[in-house]
Coordinates of C-alpha atoms in Angstrom, one line a residue:
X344 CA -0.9 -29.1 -19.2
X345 CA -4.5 -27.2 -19.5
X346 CA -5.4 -23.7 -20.1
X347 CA -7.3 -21.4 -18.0
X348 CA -8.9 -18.1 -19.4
X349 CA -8.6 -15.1 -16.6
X350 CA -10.3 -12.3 -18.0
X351 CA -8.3 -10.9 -21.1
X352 CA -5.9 -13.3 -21.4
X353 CA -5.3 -16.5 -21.7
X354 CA -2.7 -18.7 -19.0
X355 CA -0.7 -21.8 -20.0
X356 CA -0.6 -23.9 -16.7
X357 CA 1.2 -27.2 -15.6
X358 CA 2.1 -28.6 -11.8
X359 CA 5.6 -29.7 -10.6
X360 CA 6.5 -31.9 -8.0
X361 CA 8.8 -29.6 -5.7
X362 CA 10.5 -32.4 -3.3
X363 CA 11.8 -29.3 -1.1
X364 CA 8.5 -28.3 -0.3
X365 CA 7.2 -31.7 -0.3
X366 CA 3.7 -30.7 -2.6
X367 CA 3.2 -29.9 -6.2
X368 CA 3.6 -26.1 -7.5
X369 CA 1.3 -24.9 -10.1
X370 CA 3.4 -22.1 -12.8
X371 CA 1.7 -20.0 -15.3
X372 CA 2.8 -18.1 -18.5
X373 CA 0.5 -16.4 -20.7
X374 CA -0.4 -17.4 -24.2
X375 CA -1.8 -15.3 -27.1
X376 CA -4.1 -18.2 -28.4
X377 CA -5.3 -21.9 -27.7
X378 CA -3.9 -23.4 -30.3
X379 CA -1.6 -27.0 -30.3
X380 CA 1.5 -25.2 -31.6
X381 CA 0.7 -22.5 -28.5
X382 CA 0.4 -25.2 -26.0
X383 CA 3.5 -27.4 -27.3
X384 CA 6.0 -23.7 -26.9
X385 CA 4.5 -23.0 -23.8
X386 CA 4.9 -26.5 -22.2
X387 CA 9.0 -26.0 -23.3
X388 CA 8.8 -22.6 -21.8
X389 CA 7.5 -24.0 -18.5
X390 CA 9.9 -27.0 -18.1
X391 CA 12.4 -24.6 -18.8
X392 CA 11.1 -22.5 -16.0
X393 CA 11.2 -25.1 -13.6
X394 CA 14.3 -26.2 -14.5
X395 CA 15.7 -22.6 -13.8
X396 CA 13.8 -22.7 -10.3
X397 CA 15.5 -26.3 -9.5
X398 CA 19.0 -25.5 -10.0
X399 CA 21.5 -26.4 -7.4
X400 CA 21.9 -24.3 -3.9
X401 CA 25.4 -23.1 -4.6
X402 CA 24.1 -21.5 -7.8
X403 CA 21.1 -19.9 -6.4
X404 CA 20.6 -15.7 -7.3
X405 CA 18.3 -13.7 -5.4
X406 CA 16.0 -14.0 -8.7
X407 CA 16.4 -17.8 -8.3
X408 CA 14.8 -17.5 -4.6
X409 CA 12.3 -14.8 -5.9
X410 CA 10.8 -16.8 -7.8
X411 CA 10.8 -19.9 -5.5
X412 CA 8.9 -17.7 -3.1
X413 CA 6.6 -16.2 -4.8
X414 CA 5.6 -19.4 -6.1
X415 CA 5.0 -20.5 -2.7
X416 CA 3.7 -17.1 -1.4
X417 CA 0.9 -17.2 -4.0
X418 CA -1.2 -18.9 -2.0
X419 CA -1.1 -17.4 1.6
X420 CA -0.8 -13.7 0.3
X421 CA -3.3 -11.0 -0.9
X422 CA -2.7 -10.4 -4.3
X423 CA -1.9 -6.5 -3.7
X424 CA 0.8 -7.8 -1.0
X425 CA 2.1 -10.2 -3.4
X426 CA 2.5 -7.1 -5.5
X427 CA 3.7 -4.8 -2.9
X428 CA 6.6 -7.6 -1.7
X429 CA 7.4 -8.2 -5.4
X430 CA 8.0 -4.5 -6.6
X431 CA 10.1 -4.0 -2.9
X432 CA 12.0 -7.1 -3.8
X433 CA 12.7 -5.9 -6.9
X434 CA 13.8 -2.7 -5.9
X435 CA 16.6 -4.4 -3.2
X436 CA 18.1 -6.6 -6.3
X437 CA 18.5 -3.3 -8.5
X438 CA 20.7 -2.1 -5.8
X439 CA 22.1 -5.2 -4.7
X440 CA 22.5 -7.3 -8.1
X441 CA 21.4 -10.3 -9.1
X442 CA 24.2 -12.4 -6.6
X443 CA 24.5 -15.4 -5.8
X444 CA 22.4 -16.1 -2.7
X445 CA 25.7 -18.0 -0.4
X446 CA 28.0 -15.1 -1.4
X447 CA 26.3 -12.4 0.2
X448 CA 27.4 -10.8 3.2
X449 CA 25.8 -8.2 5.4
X450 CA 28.7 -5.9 4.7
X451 CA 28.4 -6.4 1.0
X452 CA 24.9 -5.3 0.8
X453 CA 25.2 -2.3 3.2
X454 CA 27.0 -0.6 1.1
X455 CA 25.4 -1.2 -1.7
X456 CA 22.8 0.4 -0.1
X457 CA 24.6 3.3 1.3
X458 CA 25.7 4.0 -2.1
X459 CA 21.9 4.7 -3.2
X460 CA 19.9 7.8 -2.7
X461 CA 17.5 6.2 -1.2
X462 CA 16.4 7.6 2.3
X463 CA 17.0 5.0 5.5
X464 CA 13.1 4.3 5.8
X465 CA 13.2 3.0 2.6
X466 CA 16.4 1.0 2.8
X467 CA 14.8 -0.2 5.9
X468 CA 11.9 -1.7 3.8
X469 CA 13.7 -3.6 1.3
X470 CA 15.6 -5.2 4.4
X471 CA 12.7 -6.8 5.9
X472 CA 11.3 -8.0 2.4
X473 CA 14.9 -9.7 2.3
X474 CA 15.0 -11.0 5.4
X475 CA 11.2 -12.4 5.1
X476 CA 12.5 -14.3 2.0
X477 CA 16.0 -15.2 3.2
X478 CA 14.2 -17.1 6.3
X479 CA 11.8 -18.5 4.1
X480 CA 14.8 -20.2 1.9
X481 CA 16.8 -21.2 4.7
X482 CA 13.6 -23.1 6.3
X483 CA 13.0 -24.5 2.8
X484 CA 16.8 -25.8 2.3
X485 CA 17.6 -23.5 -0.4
X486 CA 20.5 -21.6 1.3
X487 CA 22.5 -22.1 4.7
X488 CA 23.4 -18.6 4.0
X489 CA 21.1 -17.3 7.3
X490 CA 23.6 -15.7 8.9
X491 CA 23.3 -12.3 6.7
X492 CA 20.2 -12.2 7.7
X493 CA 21.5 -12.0 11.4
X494 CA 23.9 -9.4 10.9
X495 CA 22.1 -7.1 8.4
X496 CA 21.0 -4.4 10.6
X497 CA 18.5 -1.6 9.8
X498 CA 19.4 1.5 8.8
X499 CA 19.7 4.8 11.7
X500 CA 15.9 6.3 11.4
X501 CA 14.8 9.3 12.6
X502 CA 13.7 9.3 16.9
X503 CA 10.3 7.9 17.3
X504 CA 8.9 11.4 18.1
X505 CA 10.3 12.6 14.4
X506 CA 8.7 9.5 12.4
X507 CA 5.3 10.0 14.5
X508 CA 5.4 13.5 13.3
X509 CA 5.9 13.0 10.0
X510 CA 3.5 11.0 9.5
X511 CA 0.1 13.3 10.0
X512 CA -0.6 16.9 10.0
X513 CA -1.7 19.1 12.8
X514 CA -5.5 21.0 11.8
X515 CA -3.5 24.2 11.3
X516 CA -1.3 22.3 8.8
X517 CA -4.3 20.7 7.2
X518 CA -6.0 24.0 7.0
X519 CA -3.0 25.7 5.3
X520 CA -2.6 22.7 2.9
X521 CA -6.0 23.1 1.4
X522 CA -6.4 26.8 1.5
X523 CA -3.3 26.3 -0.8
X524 CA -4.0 24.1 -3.1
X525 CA -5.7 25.8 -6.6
X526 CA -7.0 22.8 -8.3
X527 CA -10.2 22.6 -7.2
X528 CA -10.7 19.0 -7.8
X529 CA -7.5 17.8 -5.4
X530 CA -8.7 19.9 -2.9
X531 CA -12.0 18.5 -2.6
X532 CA -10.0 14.9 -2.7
X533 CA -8.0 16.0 0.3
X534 CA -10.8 17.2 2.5
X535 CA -12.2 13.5 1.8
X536 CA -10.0 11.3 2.6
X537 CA -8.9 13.8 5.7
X538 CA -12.4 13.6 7.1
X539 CA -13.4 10.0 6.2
X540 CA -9.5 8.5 6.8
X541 CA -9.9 6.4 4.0
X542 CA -7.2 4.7 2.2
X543 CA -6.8 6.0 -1.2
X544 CA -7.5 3.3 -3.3
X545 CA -11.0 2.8 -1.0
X546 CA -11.7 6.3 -2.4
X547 CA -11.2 5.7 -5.9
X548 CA -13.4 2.6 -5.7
X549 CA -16.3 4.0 -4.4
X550 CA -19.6 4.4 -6.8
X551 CA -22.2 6.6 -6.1
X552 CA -24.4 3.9 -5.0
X553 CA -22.0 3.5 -1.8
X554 CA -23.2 7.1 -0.6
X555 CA -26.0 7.2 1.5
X556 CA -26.8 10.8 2.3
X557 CA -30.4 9.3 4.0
X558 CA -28.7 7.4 6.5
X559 CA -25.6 9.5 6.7
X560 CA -23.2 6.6 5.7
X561 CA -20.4 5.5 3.3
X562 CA -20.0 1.7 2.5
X563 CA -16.6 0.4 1.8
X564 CA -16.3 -2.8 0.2
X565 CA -14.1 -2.7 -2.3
X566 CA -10.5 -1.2 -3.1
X567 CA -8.4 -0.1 -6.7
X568 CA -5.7 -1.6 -7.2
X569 CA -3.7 0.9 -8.9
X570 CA -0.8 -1.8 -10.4
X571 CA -3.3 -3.5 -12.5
X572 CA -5.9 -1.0 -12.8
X573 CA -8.9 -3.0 -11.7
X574 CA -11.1 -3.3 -8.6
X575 CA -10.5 -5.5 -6.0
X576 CA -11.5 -6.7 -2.4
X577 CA -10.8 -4.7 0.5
X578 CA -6.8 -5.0 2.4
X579 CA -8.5 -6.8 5.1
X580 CA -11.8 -8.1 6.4
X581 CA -12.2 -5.2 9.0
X582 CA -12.1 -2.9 6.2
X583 CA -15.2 -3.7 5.0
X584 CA -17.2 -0.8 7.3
X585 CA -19.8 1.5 7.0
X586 CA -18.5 5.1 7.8
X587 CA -20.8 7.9 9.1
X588 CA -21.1 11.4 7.1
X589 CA -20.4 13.9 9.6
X590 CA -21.7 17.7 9.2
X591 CA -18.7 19.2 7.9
X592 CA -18.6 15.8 5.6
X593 CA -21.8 16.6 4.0
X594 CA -20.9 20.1 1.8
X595 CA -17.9 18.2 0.6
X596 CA -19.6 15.3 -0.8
X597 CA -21.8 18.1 -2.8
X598 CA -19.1 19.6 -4.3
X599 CA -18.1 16.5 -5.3
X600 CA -21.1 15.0 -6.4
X601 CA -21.1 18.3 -8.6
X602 CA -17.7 18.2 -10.1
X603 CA -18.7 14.8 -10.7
X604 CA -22.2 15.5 -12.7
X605 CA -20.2 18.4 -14.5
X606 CA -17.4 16.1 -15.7
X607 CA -20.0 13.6 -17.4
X608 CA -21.8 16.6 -18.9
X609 CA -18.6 17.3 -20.5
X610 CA -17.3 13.8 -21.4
X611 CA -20.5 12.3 -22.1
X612 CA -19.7 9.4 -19.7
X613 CA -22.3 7.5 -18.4
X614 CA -21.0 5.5 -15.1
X615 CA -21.8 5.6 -11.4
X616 CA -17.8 7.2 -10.4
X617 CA -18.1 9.2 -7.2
X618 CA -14.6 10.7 -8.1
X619 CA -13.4 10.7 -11.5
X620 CA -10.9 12.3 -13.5
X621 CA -11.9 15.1 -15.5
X622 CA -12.0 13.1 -18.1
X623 CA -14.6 10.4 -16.8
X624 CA -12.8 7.9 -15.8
X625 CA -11.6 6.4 -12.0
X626 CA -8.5 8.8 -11.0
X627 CA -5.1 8.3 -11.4
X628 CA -3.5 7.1 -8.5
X629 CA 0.3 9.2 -9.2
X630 CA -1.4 12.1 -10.9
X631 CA -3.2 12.9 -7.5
X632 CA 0.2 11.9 -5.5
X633 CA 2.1 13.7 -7.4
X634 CA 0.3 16.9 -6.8
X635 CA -0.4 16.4 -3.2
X636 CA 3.3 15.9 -2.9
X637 CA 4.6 19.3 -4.4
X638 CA 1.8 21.3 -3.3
X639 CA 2.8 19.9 0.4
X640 CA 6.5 20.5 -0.2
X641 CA 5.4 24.1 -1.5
X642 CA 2.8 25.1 1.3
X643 CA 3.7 23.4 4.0
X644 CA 7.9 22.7 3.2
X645 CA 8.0 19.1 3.3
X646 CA 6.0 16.9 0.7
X647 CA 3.6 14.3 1.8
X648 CA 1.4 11.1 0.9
X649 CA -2.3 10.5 0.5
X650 CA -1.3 8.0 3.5
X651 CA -0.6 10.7 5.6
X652 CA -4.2 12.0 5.1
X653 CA -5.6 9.0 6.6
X654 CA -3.3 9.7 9.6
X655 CA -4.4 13.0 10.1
X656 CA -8.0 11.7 10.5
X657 CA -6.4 10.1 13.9
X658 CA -4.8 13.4 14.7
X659 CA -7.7 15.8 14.4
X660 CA -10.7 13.9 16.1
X661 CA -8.1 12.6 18.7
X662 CA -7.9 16.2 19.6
X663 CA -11.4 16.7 19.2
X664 CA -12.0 14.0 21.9
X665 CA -12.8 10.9 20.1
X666 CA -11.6 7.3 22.2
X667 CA -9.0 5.3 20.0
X668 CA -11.6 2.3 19.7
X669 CA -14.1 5.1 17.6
X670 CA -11.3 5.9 15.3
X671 CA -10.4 2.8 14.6
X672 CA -13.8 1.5 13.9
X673 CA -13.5 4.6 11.6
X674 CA -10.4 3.4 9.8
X675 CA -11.3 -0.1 9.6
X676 CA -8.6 -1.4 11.6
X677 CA -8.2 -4.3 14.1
X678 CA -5.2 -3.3 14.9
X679 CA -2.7 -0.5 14.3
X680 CA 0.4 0.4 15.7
X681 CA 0.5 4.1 13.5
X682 CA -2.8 4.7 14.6
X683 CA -1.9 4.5 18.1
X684 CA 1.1 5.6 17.8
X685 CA -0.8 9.1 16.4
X686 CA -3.3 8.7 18.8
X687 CA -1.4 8.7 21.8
X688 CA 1.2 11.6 20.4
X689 CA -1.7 14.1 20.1
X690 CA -3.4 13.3 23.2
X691 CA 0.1 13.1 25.1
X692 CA 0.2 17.1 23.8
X693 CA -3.3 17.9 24.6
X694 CA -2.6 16.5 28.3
X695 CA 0.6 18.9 28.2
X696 CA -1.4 22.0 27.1
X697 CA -4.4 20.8 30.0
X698 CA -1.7 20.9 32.6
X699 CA -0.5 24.4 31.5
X700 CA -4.1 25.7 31.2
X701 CA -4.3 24.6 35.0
X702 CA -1.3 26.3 35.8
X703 CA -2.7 29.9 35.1
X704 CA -5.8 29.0 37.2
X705 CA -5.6 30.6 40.8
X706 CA -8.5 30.3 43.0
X707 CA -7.4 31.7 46.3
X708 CA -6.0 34.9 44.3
X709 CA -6.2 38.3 45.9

């Protein structure tokens, strides 16, 4: 066994030879000091960790092949998709239980789920986290159990044209929104990320050293992770993109760059922040959500995400004639099937109001 320091705490660590997965699997627990008495309770804690992992299939729980994945998963996975997977796991065994992994049935855990209030998109999520694990386990010799995942179907969603919809706002909806909104602050925040389509946590991150207003440009490098507070790599290596300021952009980032200089006045902090809180600090992530939702529910009758924001990027330049390819550059995606999906719903309506423009036009009129 051997210690590792990671930051502010201090790990416990020892491998295990997993003959399932044929390679050895490195588990963790945290100690409060380095000390021989530590190290001797956390090597009993950690046999008796693996021991819990290793007991036979017929007993396994979900938790059981939770933690067998994860394990496994730590390796090949971002650490804010680890997080994601693990909080939507997480969420399926609170309405599911803790069963035993070769007792479920399809039928069992539908309506379990139908007895939540949960809405269907939802539902639909913590399916495919299941089913992601449950093939993993089967592969892995854990359970034979795979035929749940064959019958456990999704949830009825809304019609594609419905979940496209819902997920940006037209200009006139944007417009309304903020004209709403009387926290000055959160407006400003919402006129960013709708005219950069940044990611929210990309926004948070940013320093004033990542504004360029010379060269017109935003760097993005760097995301917050808003589970363990801290700054972190981008989601993906596209993300990493320079942005360009555009004109109604640049009074924005004033006003920010104001409320910004005000708030240190105020709080006497001394960092490099582009956004903070009023009280100095990087923003917090559910303060801002939480607003943006019942403001949206209030102003516009249905709430929304900061999520949404970013997809409303797609929807106003697609209508104001940018290509897909520019928007994505934009977004800092290789690939998207939202963003298309967006894309090719407003310019589908713009081709639908160009026809009917057409219509009204008569040259050969008396």
């Amino acid at each position: 066994m051997w210690v590792e320091k990671r930051k502010d705490k201090l790990l416990a660590c020892e491998r295990f030879f997993d003959e399932i997965l044929g390679k050895n699997v490195k588990l963790s627990i945290t100690i409060q000091r380095d000390t021989a008495q530590e190290r001797k309770k956390a090597m009993i804690a950690l046999q008796e960790r693996w021991k819990a992992l290793h007991k036979k299939n017929s007993d396994l729980r979900l938790s059981d092949i939770e933690a067998r994945y994860f394990e496994d998963a730590q390796s090949r996975l971002k650490e804010q998709t680890l997080i994601r997977d693990k909080a939507s796991f997480k969420n399926f065994q609170s309405i599911v239980g803790d069963a035993i992994v070769d007792n479920l049935s399809a039928s069992y855990i539908k309506a379990r789920m139908s007895e939540s209030d949960k809405p269907n998109v939802t539902l639909n999520g913590y399916i495919k986290i299941f089913k992601i694990i449950m093939r993993w386990a089967y592969r892995n010799e854990l359970t034979d159990n795979i035929q749940v995942v064959d019958r456990l179907e999704k949830f009825p969603d809304a019609s594609k044209a419905e979940k496209v919809q819902d997920k940006f706002l037209e200009s006139s909806e944007l417009n309304s929104l903020v004209q709403g909104m009387k926290t000055e602050h959160w407006k400003l925040l919402t006129l960013f990320l709708a005219l950069t389509g940044m990611r929210i946590g990309e926004a948070i991150a940013l320093d004033n050293s990542d504004i360029d207003m010379q060269t017109r440009t935003i760097s993005i490098s760097k995301t917050w992770l808003h589970s363990l507070r801290r700054i972190s790599s981008t989601k993906t290596l596209s993300s990493v993109r320079e942005i360009h300021i555009q004109q109604e952009l640049v009074p924005v980032i004033a006003d920010i760059m104001k409320w910004s200089n005000h708030v240190k006045f105020l709080t006497g902090e001394r960092n490099d922040i582009f956004f903070p809180s009023p009280y100095g600090k990087r923003i917090i992530y559910d303060v801002y959500e939480k607003y943006l939702r019942e403001n949206a529910a209030r102003i516009l009758g249905r709430p929304i995400t900061a999520h949404v924001l970013r997809h409303t990027f797609t929807s106003v330049y697609a209508e104001k004639g940018l290509t897909l390819e520019q928007i994505s550059r934009q977004l800092g995606h290789s690939n998207s099937k939202i963003t298309k999906e967006v894309y090719y719903h407003v310019t589908q309506g713009q081709k639908v109001l160009d026809a009917l423009n057409l219509d009204k036009i008569s040259i050969f009129a008396h």
